[in-house]
Structure formats: C-alpha cells, structure tokens
Coordinates of C-alpha atoms in Angstrom, one line a residue:
M28 CA -0.2 -0.1 -0.1
D29 CA 1.4 3.2 -1.3
S30 CA 1.5 5.8 2.2
N31 CA 1.8 8.7 0.1
Q32 CA -1.9 8.6 0.4
K33 CA -3.8 11.1 2.1
I34 CA -6.4 9.6 4.3
I35 CA -9.0 11.9 5.6
I36 CA -10.1 11.4 9.2
V37 CA -13.7 13.9 10.0
G38 CA -12.8 14.3 14.1
A39 CA -10.7 15.3 15.8
G40 CA -11.7 13.7 19.4
L41 CA -9.6 11.2 21.5
A42 CA -9.8 8.4 18.7
G43 CA -9.7 10.3 15.2
S44 CA -6.2 12.4 17.3
L45 CA -4.7 9.4 18.1
L46 CA -5.1 7.3 15.1
S47 CA -4.2 10.5 13.2
I48 CA -0.5 9.6 15.2
Y49 CA -0.5 6.3 14.2
M50 CA -1.5 6.5 11.0
A51 CA 1.8 9.6 10.6
R52 CA 4.0 7.2 11.7
R53 CA 3.2 4.7 9.1
G54 CA 4.1 7.6 6.4
F55 CA 0.8 8.6 5.6
Q56 CA -0.3 12.3 4.7
V57 CA -3.0 12.5 7.5
E58 CA -5.8 15.9 7.2
V59 CA -8.3 15.7 10.1
Y60 CA -11.4 18.1 10.3
E61 CA -13.3 19.1 13.3
K62 CA -16.8 20.3 13.2
R63 CA -15.7 22.0 16.8
P64 CA -13.6 25.2 17.4
D65 CA -9.9 24.1 18.1
M66 CA -10.0 23.5 22.0
R67 CA -7.0 24.7 22.2
K68 CA -8.2 28.3 22.0
A69 CA -11.9 28.1 22.6
D70 CA -13.6 26.5 25.7
I71 CA -16.3 24.4 24.5
S72 CA -16.6 22.1 27.1
A73 CA -18.4 23.4 30.1
G74 CA -20.7 21.2 32.1
R75 CA -20.1 18.2 29.6
S76 CA -16.5 17.0 30.6
I77 CA -16.8 13.7 32.4
N78 CA -13.3 12.5 33.5
L79 CA -12.0 10.1 32.2
A80 CA -10.3 6.9 33.7
L81 CA -7.2 5.7 31.4
S82 CA -7.0 2.5 32.0
H83 CA -4.6 -0.5 30.8
R84 CA -6.1 -0.9 27.0
G85 CA -6.2 2.9 27.2
I86 CA -2.3 2.6 28.6
R87 CA -1.3 0.1 25.8
A88 CA -2.8 1.8 23.0
L89 CA -0.4 4.7 24.2
E90 CA 2.3 2.9 24.5
R91 CA 2.3 1.4 20.8
A92 CA 2.5 5.2 20.0
N93 CA 5.6 5.8 22.6
I94 CA 3.6 8.9 24.3
A95 CA 2.5 7.2 27.5
K96 CA 4.9 8.3 29.8
Q97 CA 4.2 11.4 28.9
I98 CA 0.0 11.0 28.6
L99 CA 0.5 9.0 32.1
A100 CA 2.2 12.6 34.0
D101 CA -1.0 14.4 34.4
A102 CA -2.9 11.0 35.6
I103 CA -4.3 10.6 38.9
P104 CA -4.1 7.0 40.2
M105 CA -7.4 5.8 41.5
R106 CA -7.2 2.5 43.5
G107 CA -10.8 2.1 44.3
R108 CA -13.8 3.4 45.4
M109 CA -14.6 5.3 48.1
L110 CA -18.6 4.6 48.9
H111 CA -20.8 7.3 50.8
S112 CA -23.3 6.0 52.9
V113 CA -26.5 8.3 53.0
E114 CA -25.6 8.8 56.9
G115 CA -21.9 9.5 55.7
A116 CA -19.6 6.6 56.6
L117 CA -17.0 5.9 54.0
T118 CA -16.2 2.0 52.3
F119 CA -12.9 2.0 50.5
V120 CA -13.4 -0.6 47.3
P121 CA -9.8 -1.9 46.3
Y122 CA -9.9 -2.2 41.9
G123 CA -7.2 -4.4 42.0
K124 CA -5.4 -7.5 43.6
D125 CA -2.6 -4.9 45.1
D126 CA -2.1 -1.3 44.7
S127 CA -0.3 -2.1 41.2
E128 CA -3.7 -2.0 39.9
Y129 CA -5.8 0.9 39.5
I130 CA -7.6 2.9 36.7
N131 CA -6.6 6.6 36.3
S132 CA -8.5 10.1 36.1
I133 CA -7.7 11.7 33.5
S134 CA -9.1 14.9 31.6
R135 CA -10.5 14.2 28.1
G136 CA -10.0 18.1 27.3
G137 CA -6.7 17.9 27.9
L138 CA -5.6 13.9 27.1
N139 CA -7.4 15.2 23.7
I140 CA -5.1 18.8 23.7
A141 CA -2.0 16.4 24.1
L142 CA -2.1 13.9 21.8
M143 CA -3.9 17.2 19.4
N144 CA 0.1 18.2 19.9
I145 CA 1.9 15.1 19.8
A146 CA 0.2 14.2 15.7
E147 CA 0.5 17.9 14.8
A148 CA 4.7 17.6 15.3
Y149 CA 4.6 15.0 12.1
D150 CA 4.8 16.9 8.8
K151 CA 1.9 15.0 7.4
V152 CA -0.6 16.0 10.2
S153 CA -2.5 18.5 10.2
F154 CA -5.5 19.5 11.4
M155 CA -8.8 21.6 10.2
F156 CA -11.4 23.2 13.0
N157 CA -15.0 24.7 12.8
E158 CA -15.5 22.3 9.5
A159 CA -18.2 20.7 9.3
C160 CA -18.9 17.5 7.3
E161 CA -22.3 18.3 4.6
S162 CA -22.0 15.3 3.0
V163 CA -20.3 12.0 1.3
D164 CA -18.8 11.0 -2.8
F165 CA -18.1 7.4 -1.7
E166 CA -16.9 6.4 -4.9
A167 CA -15.2 9.1 -5.5
G168 CA -13.4 9.8 -2.4
T169 CA -14.7 13.3 -1.8
I170 CA -16.2 15.3 1.7
E171 CA -18.2 18.3 1.5
L172 CA -17.5 20.3 4.3
K173 CA -19.5 24.1 5.4
N174 CA -17.2 25.8 7.5
T175 CA -19.6 26.8 10.5
Q176 CA -17.9 30.4 10.7
S177 CA -17.4 31.6 6.8
G178 CA -20.4 29.7 5.6
E179 CA -18.3 28.6 3.0
S180 CA -18.2 24.7 1.8
R181 CA -15.7 23.1 0.0
Q182 CA -14.8 19.5 -1.3
I183 CA -11.8 17.6 -0.3
K184 CA -10.9 13.8 -1.3
G185 CA -8.6 11.6 -0.1
E186 CA -8.0 7.8 -0.7
V187 CA -10.4 6.9 2.3
I188 CA -12.3 8.4 4.9
I189 CA -12.1 7.6 8.5
G190 CA -15.3 8.3 10.5
A191 CA -14.2 9.3 14.1
D192 CA -17.0 12.3 14.9
G193 CA -18.0 10.1 17.9
A194 CA -21.8 9.4 18.7
G195 CA -23.9 11.9 16.3
S196 CA -21.1 10.5 13.9
A197 CA -22.2 12.3 10.0
I198 CA -19.9 9.2 8.5
R199 CA -21.9 6.8 9.9
A200 CA -24.8 8.8 8.9
A201 CA -24.0 8.5 5.1
I202 CA -23.0 5.1 5.7
D203 CA -26.5 4.4 6.4
G204 CA -27.9 6.7 3.7
R205 CA -26.3 4.8 0.9
L206 CA -27.3 1.4 2.4
K207 CA -30.8 2.1 3.8
E208 CA -31.7 1.3 0.1
Q209 CA -30.8 -2.5 0.8
D210 CA -31.4 -2.4 4.1
D211 CA -27.8 -3.3 4.7
F212 CA -26.6 -1.2 7.5
Q213 CA -27.8 -1.9 10.8
N214 CA -28.3 1.0 13.1
T215 CA -29.6 2.0 16.5
T216 CA -29.5 4.3 19.7
E217 CA -31.2 3.1 22.9
F218 CA -31.2 5.8 25.5
L219 CA -31.3 4.8 29.3
A220 CA -33.7 7.1 31.1
H221 CA -31.6 8.5 33.1
G222 CA -29.4 11.6 33.1
Y223 CA -26.0 13.6 33.5
K224 CA -25.2 16.6 35.2
E225 CA -21.8 18.1 36.0
L226 CA -21.3 19.4 39.2
T227 CA -17.8 20.8 40.5
I228 CA -15.9 20.1 44.0
P229 CA -13.4 22.9 43.5
P230 CA -9.7 22.8 45.6
G231 CA -8.9 24.1 48.9
E232 CA -6.0 25.8 49.8
A233 CA -3.0 25.8 48.0
G234 CA -4.5 23.5 45.9
A235 CA -5.5 20.4 48.4
F236 CA -7.8 17.8 48.1
L237 CA -10.9 17.8 50.0
I238 CA -11.7 14.3 49.7
D239 CA -9.4 11.4 49.2
K240 CA -7.5 12.1 46.3
N241 CA -7.1 8.6 45.3
S242 CA -10.6 7.1 44.6
L243 CA -13.8 7.2 42.6
H244 CA -16.0 8.8 44.9
I245 CA -19.9 7.2 44.5
W246 CA -22.9 8.5 46.7
P247 CA -24.5 5.1 45.7
R248 CA -28.7 5.8 46.3
G249 CA -30.4 3.2 44.5
S250 CA -31.9 4.5 41.3
Y251 CA -29.7 7.0 40.6
M252 CA -25.9 8.3 42.0
L253 CA -23.4 11.2 42.6
I254 CA -19.5 10.5 41.6
A255 CA -16.5 12.8 41.9
L256 CA -13.3 12.2 40.3
P257 CA -9.6 14.0 41.1
N258 CA -8.1 16.5 38.6
L259 CA -5.2 17.6 38.9
D260 CA -5.8 20.9 40.6
G261 CA -7.0 19.6 43.5
S262 CA -11.1 19.9 42.8
F263 CA -12.9 16.6 41.8
T264 CA -14.9 16.6 38.8
C265 CA -18.8 15.5 40.1
T266 CA -21.4 13.6 37.9
L267 CA -25.0 13.7 38.7
F268 CA -26.5 10.5 37.6
F269 CA -31.0 10.8 37.8
P270 CA -33.8 9.8 36.6
N271 CA -34.8 12.4 33.7
E272 CA -38.8 12.1 34.5
G273 CA -40.1 10.9 37.9
E274 CA -41.0 12.1 41.7
N275 CA -37.3 12.5 42.4
S276 CA -36.0 13.3 38.9
F277 CA -34.3 16.4 36.6
A278 CA -37.9 17.1 35.4
T279 CA -39.3 18.0 39.2
L280 CA -35.8 19.3 40.8
D281 CA -36.4 22.7 38.9
T282 CA -36.6 25.4 41.8
P283 CA -32.8 26.0 43.6
D284 CA -35.0 25.8 47.4
K285 CA -35.6 21.9 45.3
V286 CA -32.3 21.2 44.8
K287 CA -30.2 22.5 48.1
A288 CA -33.3 20.6 49.7
F289 CA -32.5 17.6 48.1
F290 CA -29.3 17.2 48.1
E291 CA -29.0 17.7 51.5
A292 CA -31.4 15.2 53.0
T293 CA -29.9 12.3 50.0
F294 CA -26.1 13.7 49.2
A295 CA -25.3 15.3 53.1
D296 CA -21.9 14.3 53.7
A297 CA -21.0 16.0 49.2
V298 CA -23.0 19.6 50.3
P299 CA -20.6 21.5 51.9
Y300 CA -17.6 20.8 49.2
L301 CA -20.1 21.7 46.3
P302 CA -20.2 26.1 46.7
E303 CA -21.6 26.7 43.8
L304 CA -24.5 23.7 43.5
T305 CA -27.4 25.9 42.7
Q306 CA -25.6 27.7 40.7
E307 CA -24.0 25.0 39.2
F308 CA -27.2 22.7 38.9
F309 CA -28.9 24.9 36.4
D310 CA -26.1 26.2 33.9
N311 CA -24.5 23.1 33.5
P312 CA -26.9 21.4 30.6
T313 CA -28.2 17.7 31.1
G314 CA -25.8 15.6 29.5
L315 CA -27.6 11.6 27.1
L316 CA -26.1 8.9 28.3
G317 CA -27.3 6.4 25.3
T318 CA -25.6 3.4 23.5
V319 CA -25.1 3.5 19.1
R320 CA -25.0 0.4 17.7
C321 CA -24.2 0.1 14.2
Y322 CA -22.9 -2.5 11.1
P323 CA -21.1 -2.8 8.5
W324 CA -18.5 0.0 10.0
H325 CA -17.0 0.5 6.4
F326 CA -18.5 1.0 3.2
G327 CA -16.4 -1.0 1.0
G328 CA -12.9 0.5 0.6
K329 CA -13.5 3.6 1.0
A330 CA -14.4 4.3 4.9
V331 CA -14.3 3.0 7.6
L332 CA -16.0 4.7 11.4
V333 CA -13.8 3.9 14.8
G334 CA -14.8 5.2 18.5
D335 CA -17.9 5.9 19.3
A336 CA -19.0 6.7 15.8
A337 CA -19.3 2.8 15.5
H338 CA -19.9 2.3 19.1
A339 CA -20.9 5.3 21.8
I340 CA -21.7 3.5 24.8
V341 CA -22.6 4.6 28.6
P342 CA -19.8 5.7 30.9
F343 CA -20.4 3.0 33.3
Y344 CA -17.4 0.9 33.4
G345 CA -15.2 3.9 32.0
Q346 CA -14.4 2.4 29.1
G347 CA -15.7 4.2 26.1
M348 CA -11.9 6.1 25.4
N349 CA -10.0 3.0 26.0
A350 CA -12.6 0.7 23.4
S351 CA -11.8 3.5 20.9
F352 CA -8.1 3.1 21.9
E353 CA -8.5 -0.2 21.2
D354 CA -9.8 0.0 17.9
C355 CA -6.8 2.1 16.9
I356 CA -4.3 -0.6 17.8
A357 CA -7.3 -3.3 15.6
F358 CA -6.7 -0.8 12.8
D359 CA -3.1 -0.1 13.2
E360 CA -2.2 -3.9 13.2
C361 CA -5.1 -4.9 10.6
L362 CA -3.1 -2.1 8.3
E363 CA 0.3 -3.6 9.2
K364 CA -1.0 -7.7 8.7
Y365 CA -3.3 -6.6 5.2
G366 CA -1.8 -3.1 4.0
N367 CA -0.9 -4.9 0.7
E368 CA -4.4 -6.8 -0.3
G369 CA -6.1 -3.5 0.2
W370 CA -7.8 -1.2 2.2
Q371 CA -11.3 -2.9 2.0
K372 CA -9.7 -6.0 3.0
V373 CA -7.9 -4.3 6.1
F374 CA -11.9 -2.7 6.7
E375 CA -12.9 -5.8 7.0
E376 CA -10.3 -7.6 9.6
Y377 CA -10.7 -4.8 11.4
Q378 CA -14.7 -4.9 12.1
T379 CA -14.2 -8.4 12.3
L380 CA -11.9 -8.2 15.5
R381 CA -13.9 -5.4 17.2
K382 CA -17.9 -5.6 16.8
A383 CA -18.6 -8.5 19.0
N384 CA -16.2 -7.0 22.0
S385 CA -18.1 -3.0 20.6
D386 CA -21.3 -5.0 22.0
A387 CA -19.8 -6.9 24.6
I388 CA -17.8 -3.4 26.3
A389 CA -21.2 -1.4 25.5
T390 CA -23.5 -4.4 27.7
L391 CA -20.8 -4.1 30.3
A392 CA -21.3 -0.9 30.9
V393 CA -25.3 -0.4 31.0
E394 CA -24.7 -3.9 33.6
N395 CA -22.0 -1.5 35.4
F396 CA -24.7 0.8 35.7
Y397 CA -27.3 -0.6 37.8
E398 CA -23.8 -2.2 40.0
M399 CA -22.9 1.1 40.6
R400 CA -26.3 2.5 41.7
D401 CA -27.5 -0.3 43.5
G402 CA -25.0 -3.1 43.8
V403 CA -22.4 -1.6 45.4
A404 CA -24.2 -0.8 48.8
D405 CA -25.1 -4.6 48.6
P406 CA -23.2 -5.9 51.6
A407 CA -23.0 -9.6 49.8
F408 CA -21.5 -7.5 46.7
L409 CA -18.9 -6.4 49.1
R410 CA -18.5 -9.6 50.5
K411 CA -17.9 -10.7 47.3
R412 CA -15.4 -8.1 46.2
Q413 CA -13.8 -9.3 49.4
L414 CA -14.1 -12.5 48.3
E415 CA -13.1 -12.1 44.5
R416 CA -9.3 -10.4 45.6
M417 CA -8.4 -13.4 47.7
L418 CA -9.2 -15.5 44.6
E419 CA -7.1 -13.0 43.0
N420 CA -4.4 -13.2 45.6
K421 CA -3.9 -17.3 45.3
Y422 CA -4.5 -18.6 42.1
D423 CA -2.4 -16.2 38.9
D424 CA -5.6 -17.4 36.4
Y425 CA -8.4 -15.9 39.0
H426 CA -9.3 -13.2 37.5
S427 CA -12.7 -10.3 38.6
K428 CA -14.7 -9.1 36.0
Y429 CA -13.8 -5.7 36.5
S430 CA -9.9 -7.2 36.6
M431 CA -10.4 -9.1 33.0
V432 CA -12.4 -6.0 31.7
T433 CA -10.1 -3.4 33.7
F434 CA -6.9 -4.7 34.1
N435 CA -5.8 -7.7 31.6
P436 CA -6.5 -6.3 27.9
A437 CA -5.2 -9.8 26.8
I438 CA -9.2 -10.8 27.5
S439 CA -10.9 -9.7 25.3
Y440 CA -14.3 -7.5 26.4
A441 CA -16.2 -10.5 24.9
E442 CA -14.6 -13.6 26.7
A443 CA -14.7 -10.9 30.4
H444 CA -18.4 -10.5 29.6
K445 CA -19.1 -14.0 29.2
R446 CA -16.8 -15.8 31.5
G447 CA -17.4 -12.0 34.5
N448 CA -21.1 -12.9 34.5
R449 CA -20.6 -16.6 35.5
Q450 CA -18.5 -16.1 38.1
N451 CA -20.0 -13.4 39.2
E452 CA -23.3 -15.7 39.6
F453 CA -21.5 -18.1 41.7
L454 CA -20.2 -15.9 43.9
L455 CA -22.4 -13.5 44.9
E456 CA -25.0 -16.9 45.6
V457 CA -22.0 -17.4 48.0
C458 CA -21.6 -14.7 49.9
R459 CA -25.2 -14.3 50.0
K460 CA -25.5 -16.9 52.4
V461 CA -22.6 -16.0 55.2
D462 CA -22.0 -13.3 57.2
S463 CA -18.3 -12.7 56.6
V464 CA -15.6 -13.8 53.8
D465 CA -13.8 -15.7 56.8
E466 CA -16.6 -18.0 56.9
L467 CA -15.7 -19.1 53.9
N468 CA -12.8 -21.7 52.3
V469 CA -11.0 -20.0 49.2
D470 CA -9.9 -23.0 48.3
E471 CA -13.5 -25.0 48.3
I472 CA -14.6 -21.8 46.3
Y473 CA -11.9 -22.0 44.5
A474 CA -12.3 -25.6 43.1
Q475 CA -16.1 -25.5 43.0
L476 CA -16.2 -22.2 41.3
K477 CA -13.8 -24.4 38.0
A478 CA -15.6 -26.4 37.8
A479 CA -19.1 -24.3 37.7
L480 CA -17.3 -23.0 35.4
V481 CA -16.4 -25.6 32.9

C-alpha cells in the first residue's frame, strides 16, 4: 500500500487524534477535519467534561505510539471506589488485587489537546477546525465541508475517509443513507431513562484535595448516584446520574430550593464541598446517556468508522475511551498485516476483530450502571469483592470481571463479559449465604468455581 496516500479523518476527538498519530507514523498524509472550534483556543466543554478513567487497554494504545509516559504524567491514580452512605460513612473497595492495579483519572480536554499537539508535530498531519461534514461521495472519495464560521463550502478528496466523529457521526449517517435502500445497514441508538449533570468540588487552600485524592467517589442511592473524580488542580469533577422524569428527577428538581433540599437529604456529606451547587445545576446542560450500535462499520474500501462513531457506550465501566483506543490498535495491526491486500481487506478484518467486543463492552457498561448505583451498597456485593481479592491473590488464573475488563487487555471484552458474569453469579450466591468471608474456605470455593465454569 502506498504510504503517500492522503487519509481524511473526520473528527479530532480522542480516537481521531490518536489514529492520526498511528497513520503519520506509517508515513501517510493525514488531514483531520473537526466541526467544533479548536479547544486549544476556545472553551467548548463546560458542563460536558466527564473525567476519563484511563486503564490498561488505553495505556497499551498510548504505549504503541510511544507516548504513554508523557500522557500519564497528567493522570491521577484511583485505587478503588470510596462509597459514601446516606449517613456519611465511608467504605473503600479496591479495584485490583493489590496496589499495582488501579485506574487513572485524566481530563478529557487535557488528553485531547495533548494528542492533537503530538499529532501536529508530524509534518504530514494537519488539523482543520470549524469544518462540518455535509455530505460524502464514497466512490469519488470526497466529502463536502461547510465552515461553521464563514458558511463557505468546499470539497476535499482522499484515498479513504475515516469517521471518528462521535456518537452523532456524519460519516455513519452517510453510510446509513447509502445502504438503507438495500436494508444492509443496522443503526440503533438506545437511551437510558437517566441523564447526567456535571458539578464541581473546588480545591481547598493551596490546591488541597478536600476528599480522598486516590479514589473514585460514589454516592450510590438506588435509582441514582453521584460520583466524583480527582483533577490535578485539587478539584473533583462530579457527575450526577439521575432519572430524566419521575418523582425525583431532573424534571422535578426545577428550583434552587428543591435542589438544595434534595442534596441535603440525599448527599449530605457532599453538600459542604459543592459551594456552587444550585448555580451549576441550572447552568450546566443535562447530558443524554445512550448506546450506539451499527453494522457494517465500513463502506467497501472507501470509508470506515472508529470509536464512538461505531459504538458509543454509556460511561459506567470507564471504558469508552479505552475501547476506542483499542480500535486504533486493531486498525493499525490490520493495516500492518493486510495493507498489501487493499483497504477493503483492512476494514473487513478490523471490523471482525472489534464488532463483537464493542457489543460486549456496551452491554457491560449498562450492567455496571446498575451495579454502581445499587449493587455496591449490597453487603453481599462487598463480601464478594473481598472474596475476589483473596482468589486473585492466591490463584494466578483467577481474575474478577472488573479485572478482566480493566487490567487484562489480553482478555477480550467478549470473553470478559461471558466469563465474568458466570463468575459473579456463582460468587454472589456464595456470599449471600454467609455474614463474613472468614466463614469461607477459599480453596474449596476456587475448586467449586472451576467446576461450575467448565
């Protein structure tokens, strides 16, 4: 494959920016078009910057580009969940089997800016902003762009078009439009009955962290929850996941007094740390939570989808970015292995590698929403986590579902989903029958579990 070909990437988000680095390292000429302004020059993310949890799959993708150390310098390790009860009691639940296993809180905007800067250091990469994709001619390899500031339209041409333009992908819509007549394109978006609202815990004096720095904080409350992730400046980005309609919902919390009363009754220990609670509640937008699934991910050898454009997921496993970065690894591996056979072969093999796994992490993410808001407050769940740590530290071949997803990228999402759910069912049943894990014989449980999973 001729590496002098021009590659058009639509979308300068996380996946598009990282993929542009991969492509530049292979010598391609890469042009990236983004409909939003350049975030390095304009503040465009207020109220929509859910912090990211960078874990082993995403780190592996950064390592492939030799930039992991640089990126991780701006991340904060989170070693477990800090659960806040209604009464204010704290319970720490570690993520991994020991302190070597943790996830990393990182700013979405900060990471995106870092990736764009790294990409632009390559001579053959250029970014163009305020350029919205209006239409696509797949056979000609052209897209029509409209500048969102001047209103001017223009047409550009490339060898292939990569849609990295997020959940509302214009490239996915164009593929849908072309294949719809033959009923050859599946394209669904499923929304949760919940939305999200971003709030802020500001830093203390001299940038002090007012709550534990190295935890992902969760206030689980049944049908809703509040979470908080740390930032480098000592602040925490908080997100309220809340029903859109109903007795306690975004629809009913419609005055500052109602918001304040609800938080004081429900998240009392968080309220002292939220000085701008009511202002942020009404100033910040209410975001949607949806899952995008589509198939196929490509149009012949002309265009292909990556990241959220192909498989947007809800954020409850902290794997949206990690899954998108894993797409980039798979795409790069397929390009290396099948590049001499042409783009269609590359796209087909990439799709085969990633489709089942993207479906699995989408399902896992929804399942983890219910676990985070309901399950983590269940004493049997806490006993199960204790038992899992004991198993992980004693047996090298045992990995919890969370560990398989988060810390073991050699295990696919599809396998982690299948094996993890079977393990969870078995261990939860065991832990519901006892009041303490001290009553259990770990060796017997391990043998029974192995037999049950055969």
